[in-house]
mmCIF file of C-alpha atoms and ligand atoms in Angstrom:
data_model
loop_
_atom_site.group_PDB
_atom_site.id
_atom_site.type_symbol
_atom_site.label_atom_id
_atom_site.label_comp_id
_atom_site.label_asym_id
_atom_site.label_seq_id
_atom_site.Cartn_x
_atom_site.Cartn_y
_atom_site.Cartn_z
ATOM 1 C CA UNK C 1 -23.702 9.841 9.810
ATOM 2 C CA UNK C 2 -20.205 8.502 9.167
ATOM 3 C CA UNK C 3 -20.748 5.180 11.173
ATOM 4 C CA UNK C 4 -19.030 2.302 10.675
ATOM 5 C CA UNK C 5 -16.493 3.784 7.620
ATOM 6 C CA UNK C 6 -14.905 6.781 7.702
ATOM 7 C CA UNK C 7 -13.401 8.085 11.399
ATOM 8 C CA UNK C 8 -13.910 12.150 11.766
ATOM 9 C CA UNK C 9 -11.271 14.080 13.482
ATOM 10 C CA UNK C 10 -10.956 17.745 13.280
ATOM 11 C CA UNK C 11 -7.455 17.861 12.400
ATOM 12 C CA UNK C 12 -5.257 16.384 10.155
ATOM 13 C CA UNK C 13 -3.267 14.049 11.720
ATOM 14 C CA UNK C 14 0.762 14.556 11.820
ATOM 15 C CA UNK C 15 1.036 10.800 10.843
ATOM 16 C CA UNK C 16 -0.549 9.361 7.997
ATOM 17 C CA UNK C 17 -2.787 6.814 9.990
ATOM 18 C CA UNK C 18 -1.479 3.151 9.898
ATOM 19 C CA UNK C 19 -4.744 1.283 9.735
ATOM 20 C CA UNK C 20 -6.481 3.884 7.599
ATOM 21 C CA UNK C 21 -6.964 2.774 3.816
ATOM 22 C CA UNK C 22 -7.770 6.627 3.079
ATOM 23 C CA UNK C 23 -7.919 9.820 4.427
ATOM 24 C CA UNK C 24 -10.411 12.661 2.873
ATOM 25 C CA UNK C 25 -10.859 16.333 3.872
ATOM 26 C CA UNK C 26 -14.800 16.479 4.189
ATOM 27 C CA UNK C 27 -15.797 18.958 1.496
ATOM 28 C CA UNK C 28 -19.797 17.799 1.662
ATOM 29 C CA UNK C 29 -22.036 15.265 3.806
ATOM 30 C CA UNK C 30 -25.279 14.561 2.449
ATOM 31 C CA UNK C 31 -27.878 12.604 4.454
ATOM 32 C CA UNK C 32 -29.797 9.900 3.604
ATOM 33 C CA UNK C 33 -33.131 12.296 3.402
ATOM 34 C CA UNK C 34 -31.583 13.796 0.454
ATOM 35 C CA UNK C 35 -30.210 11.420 -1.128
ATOM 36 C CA UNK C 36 -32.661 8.921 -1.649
ATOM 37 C CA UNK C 37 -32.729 9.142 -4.918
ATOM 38 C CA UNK C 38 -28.619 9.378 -5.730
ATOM 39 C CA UNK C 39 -29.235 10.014 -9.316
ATOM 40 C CA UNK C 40 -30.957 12.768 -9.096
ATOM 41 C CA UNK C 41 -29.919 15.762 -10.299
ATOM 42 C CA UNK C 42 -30.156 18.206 -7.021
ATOM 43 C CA UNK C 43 -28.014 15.759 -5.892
ATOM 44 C CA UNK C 44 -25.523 15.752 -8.172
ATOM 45 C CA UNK C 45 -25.608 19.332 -8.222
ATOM 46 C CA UNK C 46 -24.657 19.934 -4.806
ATOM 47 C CA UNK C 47 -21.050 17.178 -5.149
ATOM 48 C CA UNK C 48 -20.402 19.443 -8.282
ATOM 49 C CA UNK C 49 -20.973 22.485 -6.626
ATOM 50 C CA UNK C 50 -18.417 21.165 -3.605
ATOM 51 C CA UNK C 51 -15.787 20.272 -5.879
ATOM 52 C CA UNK C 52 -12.552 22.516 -5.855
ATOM 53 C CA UNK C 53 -11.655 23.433 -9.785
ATOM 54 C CA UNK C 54 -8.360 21.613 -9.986
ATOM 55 C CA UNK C 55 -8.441 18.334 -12.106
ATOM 56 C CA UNK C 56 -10.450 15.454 -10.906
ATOM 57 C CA UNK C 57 -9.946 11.930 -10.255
ATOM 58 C CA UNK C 58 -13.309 10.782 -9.368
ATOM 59 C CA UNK C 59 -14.310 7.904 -7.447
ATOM 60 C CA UNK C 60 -16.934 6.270 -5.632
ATOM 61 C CA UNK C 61 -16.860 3.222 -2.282
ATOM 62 C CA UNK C 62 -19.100 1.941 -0.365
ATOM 63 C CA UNK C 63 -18.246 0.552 3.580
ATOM 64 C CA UNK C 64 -16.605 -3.369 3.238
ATOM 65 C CA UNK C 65 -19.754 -4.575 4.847
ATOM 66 C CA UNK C 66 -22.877 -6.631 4.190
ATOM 67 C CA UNK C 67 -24.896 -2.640 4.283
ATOM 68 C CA UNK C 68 -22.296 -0.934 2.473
ATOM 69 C CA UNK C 69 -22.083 -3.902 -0.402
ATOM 70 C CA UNK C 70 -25.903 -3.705 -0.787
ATOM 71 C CA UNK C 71 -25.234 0.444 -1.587
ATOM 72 C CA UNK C 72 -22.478 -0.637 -4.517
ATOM 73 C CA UNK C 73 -25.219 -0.334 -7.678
ATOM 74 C CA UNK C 74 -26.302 3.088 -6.226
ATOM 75 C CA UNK C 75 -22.531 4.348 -5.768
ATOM 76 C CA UNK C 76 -21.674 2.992 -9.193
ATOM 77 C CA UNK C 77 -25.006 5.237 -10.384
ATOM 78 C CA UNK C 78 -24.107 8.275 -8.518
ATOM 79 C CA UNK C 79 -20.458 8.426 -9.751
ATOM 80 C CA UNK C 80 -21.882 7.954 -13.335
ATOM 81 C CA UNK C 81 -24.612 11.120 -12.694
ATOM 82 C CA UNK C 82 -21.615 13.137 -11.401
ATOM 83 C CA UNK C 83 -19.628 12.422 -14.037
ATOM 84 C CA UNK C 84 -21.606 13.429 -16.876
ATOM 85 C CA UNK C 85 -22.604 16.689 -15.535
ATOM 86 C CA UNK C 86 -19.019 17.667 -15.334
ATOM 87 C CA UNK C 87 -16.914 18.532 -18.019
ATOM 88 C CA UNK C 88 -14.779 15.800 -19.870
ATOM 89 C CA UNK C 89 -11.389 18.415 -19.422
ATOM 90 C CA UNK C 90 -11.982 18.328 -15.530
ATOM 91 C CA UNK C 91 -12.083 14.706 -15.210
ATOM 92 C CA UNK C 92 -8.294 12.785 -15.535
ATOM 93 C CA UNK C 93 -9.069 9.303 -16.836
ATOM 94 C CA UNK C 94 -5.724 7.494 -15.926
ATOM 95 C CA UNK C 95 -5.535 6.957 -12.032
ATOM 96 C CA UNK C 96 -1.973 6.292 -12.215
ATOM 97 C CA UNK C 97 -0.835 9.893 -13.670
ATOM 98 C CA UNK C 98 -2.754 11.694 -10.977
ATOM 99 C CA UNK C 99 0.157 12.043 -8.744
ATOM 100 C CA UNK C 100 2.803 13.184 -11.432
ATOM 101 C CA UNK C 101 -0.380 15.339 -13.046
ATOM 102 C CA UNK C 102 -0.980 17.022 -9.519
ATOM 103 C CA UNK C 103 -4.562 16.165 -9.344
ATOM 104 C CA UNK C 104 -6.820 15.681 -6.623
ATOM 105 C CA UNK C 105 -8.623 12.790 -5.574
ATOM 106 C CA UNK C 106 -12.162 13.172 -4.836
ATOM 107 C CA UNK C 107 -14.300 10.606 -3.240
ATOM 108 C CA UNK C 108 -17.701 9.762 -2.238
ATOM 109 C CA UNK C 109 -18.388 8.156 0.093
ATOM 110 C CA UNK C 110 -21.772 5.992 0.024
ATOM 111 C CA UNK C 111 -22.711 4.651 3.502
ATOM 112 C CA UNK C 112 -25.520 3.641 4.891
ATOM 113 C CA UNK C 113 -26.139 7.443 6.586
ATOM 114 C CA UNK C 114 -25.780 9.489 3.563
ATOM 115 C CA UNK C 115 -23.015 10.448 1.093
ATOM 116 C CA UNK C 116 -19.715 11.962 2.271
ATOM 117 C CA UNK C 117 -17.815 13.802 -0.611
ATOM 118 C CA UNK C 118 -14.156 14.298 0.272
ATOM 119 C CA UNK C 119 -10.939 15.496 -1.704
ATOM 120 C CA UNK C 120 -7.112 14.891 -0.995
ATOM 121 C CA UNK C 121 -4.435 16.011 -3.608
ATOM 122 C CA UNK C 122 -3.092 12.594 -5.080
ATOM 123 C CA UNK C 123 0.308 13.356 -4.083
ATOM 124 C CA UNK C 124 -0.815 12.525 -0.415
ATOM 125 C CA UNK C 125 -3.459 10.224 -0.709
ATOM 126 C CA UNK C 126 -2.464 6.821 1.176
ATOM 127 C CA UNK C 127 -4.073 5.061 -1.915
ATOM 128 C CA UNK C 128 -5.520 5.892 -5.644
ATOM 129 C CA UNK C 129 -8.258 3.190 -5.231
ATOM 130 C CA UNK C 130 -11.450 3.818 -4.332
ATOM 131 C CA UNK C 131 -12.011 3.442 -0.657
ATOM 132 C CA UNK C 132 -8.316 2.604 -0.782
ATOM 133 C CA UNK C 133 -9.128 -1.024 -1.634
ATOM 134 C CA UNK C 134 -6.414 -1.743 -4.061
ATOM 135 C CA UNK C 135 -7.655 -4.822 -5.380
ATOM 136 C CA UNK C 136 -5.497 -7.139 -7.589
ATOM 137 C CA UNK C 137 -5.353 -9.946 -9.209
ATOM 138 C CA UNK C 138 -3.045 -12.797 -7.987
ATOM 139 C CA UNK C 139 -0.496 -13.681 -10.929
ATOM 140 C CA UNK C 140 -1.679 -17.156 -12.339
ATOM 141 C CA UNK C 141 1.939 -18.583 -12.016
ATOM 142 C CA UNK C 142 1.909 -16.387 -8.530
ATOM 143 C CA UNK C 143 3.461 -19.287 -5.804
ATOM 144 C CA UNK C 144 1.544 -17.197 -2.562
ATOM 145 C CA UNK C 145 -1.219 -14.394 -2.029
ATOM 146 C CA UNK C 146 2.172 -12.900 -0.487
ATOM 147 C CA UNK C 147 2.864 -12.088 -3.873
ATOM 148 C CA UNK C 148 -0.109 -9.212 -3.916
ATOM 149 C CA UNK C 149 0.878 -7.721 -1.203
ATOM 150 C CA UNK C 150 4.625 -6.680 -2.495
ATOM 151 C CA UNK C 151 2.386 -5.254 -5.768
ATOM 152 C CA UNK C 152 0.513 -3.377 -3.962
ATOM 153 C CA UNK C 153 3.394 -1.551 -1.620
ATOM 154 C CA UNK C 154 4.682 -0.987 -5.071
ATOM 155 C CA UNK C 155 1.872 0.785 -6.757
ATOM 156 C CA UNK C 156 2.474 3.126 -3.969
ATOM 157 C CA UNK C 157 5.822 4.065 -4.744
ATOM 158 C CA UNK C 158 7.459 6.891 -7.261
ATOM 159 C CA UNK C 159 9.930 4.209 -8.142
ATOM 160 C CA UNK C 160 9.872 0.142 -8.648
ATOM 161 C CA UNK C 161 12.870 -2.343 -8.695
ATOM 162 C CA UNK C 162 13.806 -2.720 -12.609
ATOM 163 C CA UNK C 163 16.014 -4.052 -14.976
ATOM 164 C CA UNK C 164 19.574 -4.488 -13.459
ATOM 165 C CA UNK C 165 18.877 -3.750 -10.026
ATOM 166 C CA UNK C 166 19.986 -6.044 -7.343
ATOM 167 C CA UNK C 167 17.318 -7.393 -4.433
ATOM 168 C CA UNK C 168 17.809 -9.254 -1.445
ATOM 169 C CA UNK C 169 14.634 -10.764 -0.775
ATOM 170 C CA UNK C 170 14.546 -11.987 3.558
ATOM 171 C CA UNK C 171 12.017 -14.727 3.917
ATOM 172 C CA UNK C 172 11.780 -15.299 0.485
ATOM 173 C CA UNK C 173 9.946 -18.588 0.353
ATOM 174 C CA UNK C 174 8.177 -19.837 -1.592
ATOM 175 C CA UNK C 175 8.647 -17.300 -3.677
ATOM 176 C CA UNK C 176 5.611 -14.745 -4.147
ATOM 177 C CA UNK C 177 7.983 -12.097 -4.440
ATOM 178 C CA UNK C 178 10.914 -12.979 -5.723
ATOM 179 C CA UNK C 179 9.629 -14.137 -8.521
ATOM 180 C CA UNK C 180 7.474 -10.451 -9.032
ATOM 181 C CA UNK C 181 10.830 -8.729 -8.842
ATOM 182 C CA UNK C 182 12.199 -10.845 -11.455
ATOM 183 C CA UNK C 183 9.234 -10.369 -13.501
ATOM 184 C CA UNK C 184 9.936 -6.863 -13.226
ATOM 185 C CA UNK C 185 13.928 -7.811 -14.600
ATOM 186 C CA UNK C 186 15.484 -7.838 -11.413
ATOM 187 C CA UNK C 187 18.546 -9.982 -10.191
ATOM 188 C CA UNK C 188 17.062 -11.293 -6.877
ATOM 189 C CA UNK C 189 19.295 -12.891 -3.781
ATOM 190 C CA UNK C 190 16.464 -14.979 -2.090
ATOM 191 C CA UNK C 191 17.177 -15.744 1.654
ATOM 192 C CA UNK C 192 15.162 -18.394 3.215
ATOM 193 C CA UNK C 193 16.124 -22.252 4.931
ATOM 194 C CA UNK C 194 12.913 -23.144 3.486
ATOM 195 C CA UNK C 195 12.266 -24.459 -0.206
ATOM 196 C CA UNK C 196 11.646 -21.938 -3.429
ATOM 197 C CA UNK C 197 9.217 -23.093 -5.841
ATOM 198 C CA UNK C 198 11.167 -25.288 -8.640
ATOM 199 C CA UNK C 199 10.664 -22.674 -11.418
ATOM 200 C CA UNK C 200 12.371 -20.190 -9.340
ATOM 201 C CA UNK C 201 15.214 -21.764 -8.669
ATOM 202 C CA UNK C 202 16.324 -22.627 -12.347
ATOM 203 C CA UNK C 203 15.879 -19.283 -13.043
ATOM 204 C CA UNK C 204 19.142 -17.678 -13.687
ATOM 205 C CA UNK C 205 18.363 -14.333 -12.304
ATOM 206 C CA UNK C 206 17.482 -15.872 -9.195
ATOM 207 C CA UNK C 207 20.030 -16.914 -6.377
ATOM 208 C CA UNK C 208 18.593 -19.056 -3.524
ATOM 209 C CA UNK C 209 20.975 -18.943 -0.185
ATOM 210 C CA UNK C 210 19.337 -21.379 2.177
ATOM 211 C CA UNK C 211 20.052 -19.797 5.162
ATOM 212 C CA UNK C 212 18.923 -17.794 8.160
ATOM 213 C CA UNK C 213 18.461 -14.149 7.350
ATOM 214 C CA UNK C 214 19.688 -13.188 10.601
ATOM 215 C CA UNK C 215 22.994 -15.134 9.788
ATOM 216 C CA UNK C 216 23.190 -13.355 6.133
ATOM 217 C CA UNK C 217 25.361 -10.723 4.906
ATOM 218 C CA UNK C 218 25.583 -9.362 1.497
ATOM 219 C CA UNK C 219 28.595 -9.382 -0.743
ATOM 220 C CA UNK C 220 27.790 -5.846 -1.676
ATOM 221 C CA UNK C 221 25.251 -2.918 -1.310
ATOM 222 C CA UNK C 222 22.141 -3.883 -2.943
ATOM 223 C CA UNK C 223 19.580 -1.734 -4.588
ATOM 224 C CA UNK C 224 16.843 -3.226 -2.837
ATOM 225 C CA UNK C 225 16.038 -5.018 0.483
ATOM 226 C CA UNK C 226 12.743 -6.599 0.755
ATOM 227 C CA UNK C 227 11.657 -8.668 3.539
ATOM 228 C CA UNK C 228 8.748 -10.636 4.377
ATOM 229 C CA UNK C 229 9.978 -12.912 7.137
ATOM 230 C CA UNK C 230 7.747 -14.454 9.338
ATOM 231 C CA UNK C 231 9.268 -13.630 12.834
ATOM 232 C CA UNK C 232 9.162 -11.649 16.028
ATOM 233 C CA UNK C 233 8.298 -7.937 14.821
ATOM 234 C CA UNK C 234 11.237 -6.292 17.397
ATOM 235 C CA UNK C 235 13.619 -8.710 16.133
ATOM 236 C CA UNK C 236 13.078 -8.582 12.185
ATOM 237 C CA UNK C 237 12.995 -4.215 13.034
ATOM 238 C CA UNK C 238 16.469 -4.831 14.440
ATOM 239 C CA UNK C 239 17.242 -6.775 11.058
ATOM 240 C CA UNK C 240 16.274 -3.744 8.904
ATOM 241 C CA UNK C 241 17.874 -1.417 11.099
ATOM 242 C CA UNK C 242 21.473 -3.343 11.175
ATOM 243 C CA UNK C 243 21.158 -2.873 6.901
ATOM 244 C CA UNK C 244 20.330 0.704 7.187
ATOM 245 C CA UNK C 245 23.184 1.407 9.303
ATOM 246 C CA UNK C 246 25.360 -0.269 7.135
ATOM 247 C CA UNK C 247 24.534 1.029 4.226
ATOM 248 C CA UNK C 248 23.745 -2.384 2.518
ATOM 249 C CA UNK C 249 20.559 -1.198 0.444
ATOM 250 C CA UNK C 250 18.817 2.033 -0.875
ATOM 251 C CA UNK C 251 15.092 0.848 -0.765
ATOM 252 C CA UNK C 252 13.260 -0.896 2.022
ATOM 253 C CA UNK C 253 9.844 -2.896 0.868
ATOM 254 C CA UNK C 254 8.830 -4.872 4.169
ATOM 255 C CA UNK C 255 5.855 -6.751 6.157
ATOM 256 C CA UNK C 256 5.894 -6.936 9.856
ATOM 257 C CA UNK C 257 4.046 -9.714 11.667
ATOM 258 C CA UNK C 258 1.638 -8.212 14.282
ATOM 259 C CA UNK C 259 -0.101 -11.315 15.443
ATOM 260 C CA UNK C 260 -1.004 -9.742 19.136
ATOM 261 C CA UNK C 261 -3.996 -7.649 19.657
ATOM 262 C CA UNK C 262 -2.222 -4.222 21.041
ATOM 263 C CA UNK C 263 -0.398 -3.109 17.936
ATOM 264 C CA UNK C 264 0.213 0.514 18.289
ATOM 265 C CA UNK C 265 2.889 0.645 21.110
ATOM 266 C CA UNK C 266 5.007 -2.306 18.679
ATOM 267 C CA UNK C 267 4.639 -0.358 15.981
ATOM 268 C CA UNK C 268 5.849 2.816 17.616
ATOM 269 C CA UNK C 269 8.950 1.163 18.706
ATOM 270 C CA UNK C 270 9.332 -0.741 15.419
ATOM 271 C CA UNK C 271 8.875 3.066 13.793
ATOM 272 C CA UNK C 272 11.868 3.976 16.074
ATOM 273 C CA UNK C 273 14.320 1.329 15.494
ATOM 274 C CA UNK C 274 13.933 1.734 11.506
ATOM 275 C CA UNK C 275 14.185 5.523 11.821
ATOM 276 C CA UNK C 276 16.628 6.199 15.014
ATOM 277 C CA UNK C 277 18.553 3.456 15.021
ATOM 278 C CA UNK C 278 18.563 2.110 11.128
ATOM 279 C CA UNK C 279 18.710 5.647 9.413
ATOM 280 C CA UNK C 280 16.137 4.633 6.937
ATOM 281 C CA UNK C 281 14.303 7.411 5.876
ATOM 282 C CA UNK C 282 11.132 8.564 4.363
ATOM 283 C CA UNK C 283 9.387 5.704 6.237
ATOM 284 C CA UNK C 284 5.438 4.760 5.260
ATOM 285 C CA UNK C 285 3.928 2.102 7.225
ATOM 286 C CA UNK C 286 0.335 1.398 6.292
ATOM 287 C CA UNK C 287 -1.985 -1.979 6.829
ATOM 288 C CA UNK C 288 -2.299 -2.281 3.314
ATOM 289 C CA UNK C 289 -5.556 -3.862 1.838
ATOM 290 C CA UNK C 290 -3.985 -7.419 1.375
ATOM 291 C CA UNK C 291 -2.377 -7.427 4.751
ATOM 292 C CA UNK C 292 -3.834 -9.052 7.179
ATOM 293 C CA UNK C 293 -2.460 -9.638 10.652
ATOM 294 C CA UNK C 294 0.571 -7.076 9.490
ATOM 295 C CA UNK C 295 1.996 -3.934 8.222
ATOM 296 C CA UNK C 296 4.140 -2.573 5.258
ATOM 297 C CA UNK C 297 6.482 -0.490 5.973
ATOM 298 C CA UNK C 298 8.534 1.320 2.604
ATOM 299 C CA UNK C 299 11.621 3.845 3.091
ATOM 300 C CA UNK C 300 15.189 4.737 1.507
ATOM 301 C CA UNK C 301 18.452 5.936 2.550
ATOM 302 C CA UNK C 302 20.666 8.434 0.651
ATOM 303 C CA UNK C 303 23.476 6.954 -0.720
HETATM 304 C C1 LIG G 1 5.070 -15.334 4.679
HETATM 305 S S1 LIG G 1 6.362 -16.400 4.202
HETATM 306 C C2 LIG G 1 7.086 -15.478 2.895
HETATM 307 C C3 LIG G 1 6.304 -15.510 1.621
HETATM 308 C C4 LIG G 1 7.069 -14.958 0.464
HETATM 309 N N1 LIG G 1 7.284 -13.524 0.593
HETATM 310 C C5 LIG G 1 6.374 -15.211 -0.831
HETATM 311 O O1 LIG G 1 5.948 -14.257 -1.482
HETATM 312 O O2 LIG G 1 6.252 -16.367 -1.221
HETATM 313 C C6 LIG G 1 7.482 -16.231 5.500
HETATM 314 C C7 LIG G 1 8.822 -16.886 5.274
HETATM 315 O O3 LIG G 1 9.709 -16.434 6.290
HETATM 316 C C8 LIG G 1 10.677 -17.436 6.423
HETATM 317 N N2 LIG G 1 11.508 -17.209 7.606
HETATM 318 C C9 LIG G 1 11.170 -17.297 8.903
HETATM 319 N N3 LIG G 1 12.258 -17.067 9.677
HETATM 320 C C10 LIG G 1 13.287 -16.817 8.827
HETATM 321 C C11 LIG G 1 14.651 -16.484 8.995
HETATM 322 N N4 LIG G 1 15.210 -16.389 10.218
HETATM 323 N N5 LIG G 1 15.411 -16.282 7.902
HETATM 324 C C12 LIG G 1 14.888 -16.379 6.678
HETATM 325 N N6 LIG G 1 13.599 -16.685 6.455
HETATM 326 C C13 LIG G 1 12.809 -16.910 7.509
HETATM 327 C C14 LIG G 1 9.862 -18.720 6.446
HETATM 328 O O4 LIG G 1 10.679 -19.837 6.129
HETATM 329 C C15 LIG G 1 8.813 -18.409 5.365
HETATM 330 O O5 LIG G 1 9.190 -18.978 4.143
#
């Protein structure tokens, strides 16, 4: 029944999972028999009869396949029954205040088997999309799909680089997120040998030092270190770490490079050389929906 999208275990696991784009607590599974007809109202009846009474964020995905794409139209029909059998007070229309608002996130799930409904309080779900596909668009003037990827670690965050703040971007080039940071009014020390797009560098916010980040040391502590080199995953951890022990930013936004097929045991040690040897704390590393062949990894130090 939950095939090819969702992975059942029966406990929660101590680590949010890496590769998982969301994580549900099973509060209903309805087989296909059933649910033939998705609109119908016995249907409905039994999601709104799982549904715990706090207030709702409701959502609907289908599995990213060729089956689960053909299910969208009845997902989008289902969510649409359920919602207008439930009361308008239960139902919290803006996403982004669920976490703040302390609502919880429920979900179905419309595969192939039968409809899963699941809940999670936002405060811990890995994503507020559906499905935890987070889509976006890329910025017209956007230099790099990189750019996309830095948005969407963002969304995920209580707090975003602003006004004032200073950011060292590592592997900077050609500019994807340097120039979202400065969009967002940040100063922004961009560290790459290789070119920035012209735009970016006659910006006056923007300072390009056309070196190796591994050679690079900051006149002061900077708000925020960001870092989407493309290099050996070990060696760029040992990067971070070396600024977390030194105290040379608060906030850590960065991608690691996985390119081999065994991930797990390089991110465990990556996980440890942040944590253990860096001090960074409060670490999240997910595979976020615009990652490919990588991971984001977010955390902080106290100052
Ligand atoms: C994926 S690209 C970065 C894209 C960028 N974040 C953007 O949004 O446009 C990887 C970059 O890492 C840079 N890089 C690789 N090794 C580096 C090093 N030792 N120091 C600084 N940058 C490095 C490359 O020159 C390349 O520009």
């Amino acid at each position: 029944m939950l095939g090819e999208v969702l992975v059942e275990s029966a406990e929660r696991p101590m680590e949010p999972p890496v590769f998982a784009r969301t994580g549900i607590r099973v509060l209903a599974s309805l087989p296909t028999a059933q649910t033939l007809d998705l609109t119908a109202e016995a249907v409905a009846s039994r999601i709104i009869s799982a549904l715990p009474e706090a207030a709702l964020v409701l959502q609907a995905f289908t599995p990213d396949s060729p089956a689960g794409n053909r299910l969208a139209d009845d997902a989008d029909a289902l969510l649409e029954a359920v919602r207008t059998r439930l009361p308008a007070d239960r139902l919290l229309e803006e996403t982004w205040r669920a976490r703040e608002a302390g609502a919880t996130l429920v979900e179905l799930c419309v595969a192939p088997g039968g409809v899963i409904v699941g809940e999670v309080p936002a405060r811990e779900a890995l994503s507020l999309s559906p499905g935890g596909r987070q889509r976006m668009r890329r910025p017209t003037d956007s230099p790099s799909r990189a750019a996309m990827k830095l948005e969407e670690a963002l969304v995920n965050l209580p707090y975003e680089p602003g006004r004032g703040e200073v950011c060292v971007d590592l592997g900077a080039a050609p500019g994807g997120w340097t120039q979202r940071l400065v969009a967002r009014g940040a100063r922004v020390i961009a560290v790459d040998p290789a070119k920035l797009m012209p735009e970016l560098t006659q910006q006056p916010r923007v300072e390009h030092v056309q070196e190796s980040a591994f050679a690079y040391t900051p006149e002061e502590p900077v708000d925020w270190l960001c870092c989407d080199m493309a290099w050996r995953p070990l060696e760029v951890a040992q990067l971070l770490a070396k600024w977390g022990r030194r105290g040379w930013a608060t906030h850590l936004v960065a991608n690691i490079k996985l390119p081999m097929k065994d991930k797990n045991p390089l991110l465990l040690r990556v996980r440890h050389i942040l944590t253990e040897e860096g001090g960074w704390q409060g670490l999240t590393m997910r595979q976020l929906y615009h990652d490919r062949d990588e991971v984001t990894v977010t955390a902080h130090r106290s100052l």
